[in-house]
Amino acid sequence: MYNETVKLVNGVDVPRLALGTWLIDDDKAADAVRAAIKLGYRHIDTAQAYGNEKGVGEGVRASGVDRKEIFITSKVAAEHKTYEEAAAGINKTLATMGLDYIDMMIIHSPQPWTEVNQSDNRYIEGNREAWRALEDAYKAGRIRAIGVSNFIREDIDNLWEGCEIKPMVNQVLCHISNTPLDLIEYCQSKGIIMEAYSPVAHGEAMKNEKIAEMADKYGVSIPQLCIRYDIQLGMVVLPKTANLEHMKTNADVDFVISDEDMELLKDVEKIESYGEHGFFPVFGGRL
């Protein structure tokens, strides 16, 4: 079981490998979370928008593992762009999950989902207000770390200029054939830990011959290669699955990709389509 951690700027340790729970129904989330924790996962990622915070919280509480050993991330709804909305959402997450504190809360998107890839409005004031709510919850000890998701450079700069507490993480789409190297470098230069969701390109990486050839070279599966790639970029990685066998193999990533092969993987031709999943805003291009 891969169990490396990375330290945030405030000293909090975050397990580099997390169980992502996007698209896992609330009534199935508790079983998935319990199974993952039993295998050794210590980082679980959810969101208000996923509609499964209740199940995730139930799984954590029923796991039999000390709460302090499990790192829980959730996300402020992308539509919450006032202080009051964001603060109420944070309170609701805590109540829904049945937890005294959340290890990390992040703003899910700089834009409401209906406007992602459709609007140039970056919600400058709205994101500052949502951030202020996160800062207050952090200072009150109800959240141990705060950050953002899907923020591009201008969104980061917008918060950076006026915030009291700097963003600690930025969770973004990142996988072989779609790696935002400039954004990763920029955020890391500011001490922001990067997190990668959809590391297997929502399944599309399974169809890529170059990725398959490299996986064969290392004697690993395509998902294992994809997860290891993001780890070696210095990222926290969040593969999503409710499948026990996939949870096991996703965590078996102690091999090392050579520097030369990492450069080759960075240059794999960019994915043009996410197939039937392309309608999700996160796969639509510029966030």
mmCIF file of C-alpha atoms in Angstrom:
data_model
loop_
_atom_site.group_PDB
_atom_site.id
_atom_site.type_symbol
_atom_site.label_atom_id
_atom_site.label_comp_id
_atom_site.label_asym_id
_atom_site.label_seq_id
_atom_site.Cartn_x
_atom_site.Cartn_y
_atom_site.Cartn_z
ATOM 1 C CA MET A 1 0.000 0.000 0.000
ATOM 2 C CA TYR A 2 1.516 3.312 -1.110
ATOM 3 C CA ASN A 3 1.441 5.597 1.942
ATOM 4 C CA GLU A 4 3.702 8.581 1.259
ATOM 5 C CA THR A 5 2.593 11.970 2.573
ATOM 6 C CA VAL A 6 3.278 15.568 1.585
ATOM 7 C CA LYS A 7 3.444 18.493 3.988
ATOM 8 C CA LEU A 8 1.365 21.627 3.396
ATOM 9 C CA VAL A 9 2.754 25.091 4.160
ATOM 10 C CA ASN A 10 0.959 25.041 7.534
ATOM 11 C CA GLY A 11 2.653 21.771 8.515
ATOM 12 C CA VAL A 12 -0.350 19.474 7.950
ATOM 13 C CA ASP A 13 0.549 16.131 6.351
ATOM 14 C CA VAL A 14 -1.607 14.949 3.433
ATOM 15 C CA PRO A 15 -1.499 11.357 2.135
ATOM 16 C CA ARG A 16 -0.439 11.509 -1.528
ATOM 17 C CA LEU A 17 -2.884 8.794 -2.596
ATOM 18 C CA ALA A 18 -6.586 9.389 -2.009
ATOM 19 C CA LEU A 19 -9.809 7.600 -2.802
ATOM 20 C CA GLY A 20 -11.858 9.816 -5.106
ATOM 21 C CA THR A 21 -15.628 9.437 -4.690
ATOM 22 C CA TRP A 22 -17.027 11.402 -7.645
ATOM 23 C CA LEU A 23 -20.041 9.570 -9.152
ATOM 24 C CA ILE A 24 -20.245 7.091 -6.267
ATOM 25 C CA ASP A 25 -23.859 7.179 -5.046
ATOM 26 C CA ASP A 26 -24.489 8.171 -1.444
ATOM 27 C CA ASP A 27 -25.938 4.754 -0.573
ATOM 28 C CA LYS A 28 -22.783 3.033 -1.859
ATOM 29 C CA ALA A 29 -20.224 5.534 -0.556
ATOM 30 C CA ALA A 30 -20.061 4.192 3.008
ATOM 31 C CA ASP A 31 -19.143 0.680 1.842
ATOM 32 C CA ALA A 32 -16.558 2.019 -0.612
ATOM 33 C CA VAL A 33 -14.950 4.223 2.035
ATOM 34 C CA ARG A 34 -14.881 1.450 4.648
ATOM 35 C CA ALA A 35 -13.291 -0.918 2.121
ATOM 36 C CA ALA A 36 -10.662 1.642 1.142
ATOM 37 C CA ILE A 37 -9.755 2.421 4.742
ATOM 38 C CA LYS A 38 -9.504 -1.295 5.507
ATOM 39 C CA LEU A 39 -7.020 -1.630 2.632
ATOM 40 C CA GLY A 40 -4.931 1.199 4.077
ATOM 41 C CA TYR A 41 -6.213 4.346 2.344
ATOM 42 C CA ARG A 42 -6.016 7.320 4.671
ATOM 43 C CA HIS A 43 -7.251 10.118 2.402
ATOM 44 C CA ILE A 44 -10.844 10.328 1.158
ATOM 45 C CA ASP A 45 -11.985 13.045 -1.277
ATOM 46 C CA THR A 46 -15.614 14.123 -1.624
ATOM 47 C CA ALA A 47 -17.575 17.324 -2.398
ATOM 48 C CA GLN A 48 -20.873 18.991 -1.701
ATOM 49 C CA ALA A 49 -21.668 18.599 -5.409
ATOM 50 C CA TYR A 50 -21.150 14.812 -5.300
ATOM 51 C CA GLY A 51 -24.180 14.323 -3.075
ATOM 52 C CA ASN A 52 -22.412 11.591 -1.097
ATOM 53 C CA GLU A 53 -20.968 13.411 1.928
ATOM 54 C CA LYS A 54 -23.379 11.572 4.242
ATOM 55 C CA GLY A 55 -22.211 8.162 3.015
ATOM 56 C CA VAL A 56 -18.552 9.169 3.121
ATOM 57 C CA GLY A 57 -18.921 10.393 6.698
ATOM 58 C CA GLU A 58 -20.702 7.202 7.673
ATOM 59 C CA GLY A 59 -17.902 5.123 6.156
ATOM 60 C CA VAL A 60 -15.258 7.071 8.056
ATOM 61 C CA ARG A 61 -17.102 6.787 11.369
ATOM 62 C CA ALA A 62 -17.737 3.053 10.893
ATOM 63 C CA SER A 63 -14.204 2.239 9.729
ATOM 64 C CA GLY A 64 -12.850 1.402 13.160
ATOM 65 C CA VAL A 65 -9.806 3.591 12.467
ATOM 66 C CA ASP A 66 -9.028 6.597 14.663
ATOM 67 C CA ARG A 67 -10.493 9.720 13.030
ATOM 68 C CA LYS A 68 -7.148 11.503 13.414
ATOM 69 C CA GLU A 69 -5.547 8.981 11.061
ATOM 70 C CA ILE A 70 -7.931 9.725 8.194
ATOM 71 C CA PHE A 71 -7.659 12.837 6.020
ATOM 72 C CA ILE A 72 -11.026 14.030 4.665
ATOM 73 C CA THR A 73 -11.340 16.563 1.850
ATOM 74 C CA SER A 74 -14.584 18.171 0.729
ATOM 75 C CA LYS A 75 -15.405 21.101 -1.529
ATOM 76 C CA VAL A 76 -17.471 24.258 -1.276
ATOM 77 C CA ALA A 77 -20.087 24.200 -4.038
ATOM 78 C CA ALA A 78 -18.994 26.071 -7.167
ATOM 79 C CA GLU A 79 -22.199 28.115 -7.017
ATOM 80 C CA HIS A 80 -21.477 29.505 -3.533
ATOM 81 C CA LYS A 81 -20.011 32.918 -4.307
ATOM 82 C CA THR A 82 -21.050 34.884 -1.225
ATOM 83 C CA TYR A 83 -19.642 34.669 2.282
ATOM 84 C CA GLU A 84 -23.029 33.599 3.639
ATOM 85 C CA GLU A 85 -23.532 30.816 1.083
ATOM 86 C CA ALA A 86 -20.044 29.421 1.546
ATOM 87 C CA ALA A 87 -20.202 29.583 5.358
ATOM 88 C CA ALA A 88 -23.602 27.873 5.399
ATOM 89 C CA GLY A 89 -22.269 25.208 3.045
ATOM 90 C CA ILE A 90 -19.295 24.493 5.298
ATOM 91 C CA ASN A 91 -21.638 24.135 8.287
ATOM 92 C CA LYS A 92 -23.875 21.804 6.294
ATOM 93 C CA THR A 93 -20.932 19.624 5.230
ATOM 94 C CA LEU A 94 -19.872 19.153 8.854
ATOM 95 C CA ALA A 95 -23.422 18.300 9.883
ATOM 96 C CA THR A 96 -24.050 15.997 6.919
ATOM 97 C CA MET A 97 -20.820 14.084 7.425
ATOM 98 C CA GLY A 98 -21.312 13.893 11.178
ATOM 99 C CA LEU A 99 -17.745 15.035 11.822
ATOM 100 C CA ASP A 100 -16.340 17.586 14.272
ATOM 101 C CA TYR A 101 -13.877 18.896 11.709
ATOM 102 C CA ILE A 102 -12.890 18.502 8.052
ATOM 103 C CA ASP A 103 -9.218 18.099 7.228
ATOM 104 C CA MET A 104 -9.461 20.197 4.094
ATOM 105 C CA MET A 105 -12.117 22.252 2.305
ATOM 106 C CA ILE A 106 -11.519 23.735 -1.126
ATOM 107 C CA ILE A 107 -13.507 25.938 -3.509
ATOM 108 C CA HIS A 108 -14.723 23.494 -6.165
ATOM 109 C CA SER A 109 -14.491 25.863 -9.129
ATOM 110 C CA PRO A 110 -13.856 29.574 -9.721
ATOM 111 C CA GLN A 111 -17.088 29.637 -11.751
ATOM 112 C CA PRO A 112 -20.514 28.054 -11.190
ATOM 113 C CA TRP A 113 -20.674 24.839 -13.232
ATOM 114 C CA THR A 114 -23.235 26.244 -15.680
ATOM 115 C CA GLU A 115 -20.712 28.923 -16.673
ATOM 116 C CA VAL A 116 -17.565 26.812 -16.935
ATOM 117 C CA ASN A 117 -16.222 27.054 -20.506
ATOM 118 C CA GLN A 118 -19.197 29.316 -21.314
ATOM 119 C CA SER A 119 -18.308 32.620 -19.637
ATOM 120 C CA ASP A 120 -15.344 34.940 -19.110
ATOM 121 C CA ASN A 121 -16.643 35.952 -15.685
ATOM 122 C CA ARG A 122 -14.023 34.730 -13.184
ATOM 123 C CA TYR A 123 -16.079 35.795 -10.126
ATOM 124 C CA ILE A 124 -13.294 37.876 -8.632
ATOM 125 C CA GLU A 125 -15.296 39.160 -5.663
ATOM 126 C CA GLY A 126 -17.338 35.973 -5.263
ATOM 127 C CA ASN A 127 -14.251 33.810 -4.898
ATOM 128 C CA ARG A 128 -12.737 36.252 -2.416
ATOM 129 C CA GLU A 129 -15.925 36.048 -0.347
ATOM 130 C CA ALA A 130 -16.027 32.249 -0.454
ATOM 131 C CA TRP A 131 -12.354 32.236 0.512
ATOM 132 C CA ARG A 132 -13.056 34.511 3.479
ATOM 133 C CA ALA A 133 -15.590 31.962 4.736
ATOM 134 C CA LEU A 134 -12.962 29.229 4.449
ATOM 135 C CA GLU A 135 -10.433 31.377 6.298
ATOM 136 C CA ASP A 136 -12.864 31.941 9.172
ATOM 137 C CA ALA A 137 -13.699 28.225 9.442
ATOM 138 C CA TYR A 138 -9.964 27.470 9.382
ATOM 139 C CA LYS A 139 -9.226 30.001 12.126
ATOM 140 C CA ALA A 140 -12.081 28.519 14.184
ATOM 141 C CA GLY A 141 -10.429 25.084 14.002
ATOM 142 C CA ARG A 142 -13.234 23.476 12.030
ATOM 143 C CA ILE A 143 -11.001 22.915 8.988
ATOM 144 C CA ARG A 144 -7.307 21.982 9.150
ATOM 145 C CA ALA A 145 -6.358 23.186 5.647
ATOM 146 C CA ILE A 146 -7.951 25.224 2.856
ATOM 147 C CA GLY A 147 -7.443 25.411 -0.883
ATOM 148 C CA VAL A 148 -8.997 25.613 -4.321
ATOM 149 C CA SER A 149 -9.844 23.438 -7.312
ATOM 150 C CA ASN A 150 -9.834 24.125 -11.047
ATOM 151 C CA PHE A 151 -8.221 27.538 -10.479
ATOM 152 C CA ILE A 152 -6.053 28.878 -13.267
ATOM 153 C CA ARG A 153 -3.245 31.383 -12.712
ATOM 154 C CA GLU A 154 -5.431 34.501 -12.781
ATOM 155 C CA ASP A 155 -7.807 32.952 -10.225
ATOM 156 C CA ILE A 156 -4.900 32.115 -7.921
ATOM 157 C CA ASP A 157 -3.522 35.647 -8.265
ATOM 158 C CA ASN A 158 -6.942 37.114 -7.478
ATOM 159 C CA LEU A 159 -7.031 35.379 -4.087
ATOM 160 C CA TRP A 160 -3.323 35.796 -3.395
ATOM 161 C CA GLU A 161 -3.435 39.577 -3.538
ATOM 162 C CA GLY A 162 -5.947 40.075 -0.748
ATOM 163 C CA CYS A 163 -6.221 36.931 1.341
ATOM 164 C CA GLU A 164 -5.048 36.547 4.928
ATOM 165 C CA ILE A 165 -4.291 32.825 4.535
ATOM 166 C CA LYS A 166 -2.787 31.646 1.251
ATOM 167 C CA PRO A 167 -4.285 28.716 -0.707
ATOM 168 C CA MET A 168 -2.561 25.488 0.295
ATOM 169 C CA VAL A 169 -3.650 23.228 -2.576
ATOM 170 C CA ASN A 170 -5.060 23.435 -6.100
ATOM 171 C CA GLN A 171 -6.890 20.334 -7.330
ATOM 172 C CA VAL A 172 -6.970 20.108 -11.130
ATOM 173 C CA LEU A 173 -7.523 17.749 -14.045
ATOM 174 C CA CYS A 174 -4.129 16.186 -14.718
ATOM 175 C CA HIS A 175 -3.175 13.013 -16.520
ATOM 176 C CA ILE A 176 -0.850 11.688 -19.203
ATOM 177 C CA SER A 177 -1.923 13.443 -22.446
ATOM 178 C CA ASN A 178 -3.327 16.449 -20.577
ATOM 179 C CA THR A 179 -0.837 17.853 -18.071
ATOM 180 C CA PRO A 180 -1.011 21.576 -17.181
ATOM 181 C CA LEU A 181 2.741 21.851 -16.628
ATOM 182 C CA ASP A 182 2.865 25.661 -16.544
ATOM 183 C CA LEU A 183 0.110 25.843 -13.929
ATOM 184 C CA ILE A 184 1.720 23.076 -11.858
ATOM 185 C CA GLU A 185 5.078 24.874 -11.914
ATOM 186 C CA TYR A 186 3.473 28.213 -11.056
ATOM 187 C CA CYS A 187 1.501 26.874 -8.102
ATOM 188 C CA GLN A 188 4.398 24.827 -6.771
ATOM 189 C CA SER A 189 6.616 27.928 -6.948
ATOM 190 C CA LYS A 190 4.151 29.599 -4.561
ATOM 191 C CA GLY A 191 4.165 26.672 -2.143
ATOM 192 C CA ILE A 192 0.786 25.364 -3.307
ATOM 193 C CA ILE A 193 0.513 21.561 -3.354
ATOM 194 C CA MET A 194 -1.064 20.322 -6.572
ATOM 195 C CA GLU A 195 -3.667 17.546 -6.650
ATOM 196 C CA ALA A 196 -4.667 15.508 -9.705
ATOM 197 C CA TYR A 197 -8.189 14.287 -10.319
ATOM 198 C CA SER A 198 -9.170 11.913 -13.147
ATOM 199 C CA PRO A 199 -5.569 10.574 -13.361
ATOM 200 C CA VAL A 200 -6.706 7.906 -15.836
ATOM 201 C CA ALA A 201 -8.509 10.497 -17.995
ATOM 202 C CA HIS A 202 -11.900 9.179 -16.870
ATOM 203 C CA GLY A 203 -10.970 5.892 -18.541
ATOM 204 C CA GLU A 204 -9.798 7.367 -21.845
ATOM 205 C CA ALA A 205 -6.133 6.600 -21.060
ATOM 206 C CA MET A 206 -7.010 2.906 -21.344
ATOM 207 C CA LYS A 207 -7.424 3.418 -25.112
ATOM 208 C CA ASN A 208 -4.044 5.089 -25.708
ATOM 209 C CA GLU A 209 -1.429 2.856 -27.375
ATOM 210 C CA LYS A 210 1.596 4.901 -26.242
ATOM 211 C CA ILE A 211 0.446 4.781 -22.628
ATOM 212 C CA ALA A 212 -0.214 1.030 -22.950
ATOM 213 C CA GLU A 213 3.279 0.437 -24.357
ATOM 214 C CA MET A 214 4.889 2.314 -21.460
ATOM 215 C CA ALA A 215 2.800 0.411 -18.911
ATOM 216 C CA ASP A 216 3.945 -2.859 -20.498
ATOM 217 C CA LYS A 217 7.562 -1.718 -20.225
ATOM 218 C CA TYR A 218 7.198 -1.357 -16.455
ATOM 219 C CA GLY A 219 5.036 -4.429 -16.026
ATOM 220 C CA VAL A 220 2.165 -2.423 -14.545
ATOM 221 C CA SER A 221 -1.403 -1.607 -15.511
ATOM 222 C CA ILE A 222 -2.308 1.605 -17.347
ATOM 223 C CA PRO A 223 -3.996 3.059 -14.231
ATOM 224 C CA GLN A 224 -0.903 2.270 -12.153
ATOM 225 C CA LEU A 225 1.326 4.038 -14.666
ATOM 226 C CA CYS A 226 -1.014 7.046 -14.770
ATOM 227 C CA ILE A 227 -1.175 7.329 -10.985
ATOM 228 C CA ARG A 228 2.602 6.998 -10.636
ATOM 229 C CA TYR A 229 3.109 9.673 -13.311
ATOM 230 C CA ASP A 230 1.121 12.214 -11.291
ATOM 231 C CA ILE A 231 2.894 11.226 -8.076
ATOM 232 C CA GLN A 232 6.255 11.893 -9.733
ATOM 233 C CA LEU A 233 5.010 15.310 -10.800
ATOM 234 C CA GLY A 234 4.807 16.000 -7.058
ATOM 235 C CA MET A 235 1.029 15.758 -6.898
ATOM 236 C CA VAL A 236 -1.545 14.256 -4.574
ATOM 237 C CA VAL A 237 -3.523 11.800 -6.726
ATOM 238 C CA LEU A 238 -7.236 11.006 -6.473
ATOM 239 C CA PRO A 239 -8.231 7.939 -8.507
ATOM 240 C CA LYS A 240 -11.980 7.317 -8.224
ATOM 241 C CA THR A 241 -13.336 3.794 -7.809
ATOM 242 C CA ALA A 242 -15.821 1.758 -5.810
ATOM 243 C CA ASN A 243 -14.227 -1.480 -7.071
ATOM 244 C CA LEU A 244 -12.223 -3.276 -4.374
ATOM 245 C CA GLU A 245 -9.756 -4.831 -6.804
ATOM 246 C CA HIS A 246 -9.107 -1.471 -8.450
ATOM 247 C CA MET A 247 -8.553 0.093 -5.029
ATOM 248 C CA LYS A 248 -5.861 -2.521 -4.370
ATOM 249 C CA THR A 249 -4.024 -2.144 -7.674
ATOM 250 C CA ASN A 250 -4.295 1.671 -7.616
ATOM 251 C CA ALA A 251 -2.400 1.623 -4.327
ATOM 252 C CA ASP A 252 0.366 -0.653 -5.658
ATOM 253 C CA VAL A 253 2.507 2.073 -7.201
ATOM 254 C CA ASP A 254 5.889 1.831 -5.508
ATOM 255 C CA PHE A 255 7.764 1.503 -8.818
ATOM 256 C CA VAL A 256 9.653 4.455 -10.330
ATOM 257 C CA ILE A 257 9.298 5.870 -13.858
ATOM 258 C CA SER A 258 12.670 6.971 -15.220
ATOM 259 C CA ASP A 259 13.301 10.665 -15.892
ATOM 260 C CA GLU A 260 13.585 9.919 -19.601
ATOM 261 C CA ASP A 261 10.235 8.130 -19.683
ATOM 262 C CA MET A 262 8.587 10.892 -17.651
ATOM 263 C CA GLU A 263 9.605 13.351 -20.372
ATOM 264 C CA LEU A 264 8.177 11.047 -23.027
ATOM 265 C CA LEU A 265 4.905 10.767 -21.108
ATOM 266 C CA LYS A 266 4.689 14.547 -20.778
ATOM 267 C CA ASP A 267 4.795 14.733 -24.575
ATOM 268 C CA VAL A 268 2.071 12.168 -25.288
ATOM 269 C CA GLU A 269 -0.330 13.778 -27.753
ATOM 270 C CA LYS A 270 -3.104 15.669 -25.975
ATOM 271 C CA ILE A 271 -6.400 13.862 -25.656
ATOM 272 C CA GLU A 272 -8.990 15.400 -27.967
ATOM 273 C CA SER A 273 -12.142 13.852 -26.561
ATOM 274 C CA TYR A 274 -13.410 12.353 -23.328
ATOM 275 C CA GLY A 275 -16.020 10.392 -25.250
ATOM 276 C CA GLU A 276 -19.343 9.917 -23.521
ATOM 277 C CA HIS A 277 -18.007 11.799 -20.501
ATOM 278 C CA GLY A 278 -17.080 14.915 -22.467
ATOM 279 C CA PHE A 279 -20.235 16.729 -21.397
ATOM 280 C CA PHE A 280 -18.865 17.201 -17.864
ATOM 281 C CA PRO A 281 -17.652 20.834 -17.533
ATOM 282 C CA VAL A 282 -14.254 19.738 -16.148
ATOM 283 C CA PHE A 283 -13.466 18.023 -19.465
ATOM 284 C CA GLY A 284 -14.530 20.952 -21.625
ATOM 285 C CA GLY A 285 -11.313 22.919 -21.819
ATOM 286 C CA ARG A 286 -10.537 26.204 -20.080
ATOM 287 C CA LEU A 287 -11.891 26.364 -16.566
#
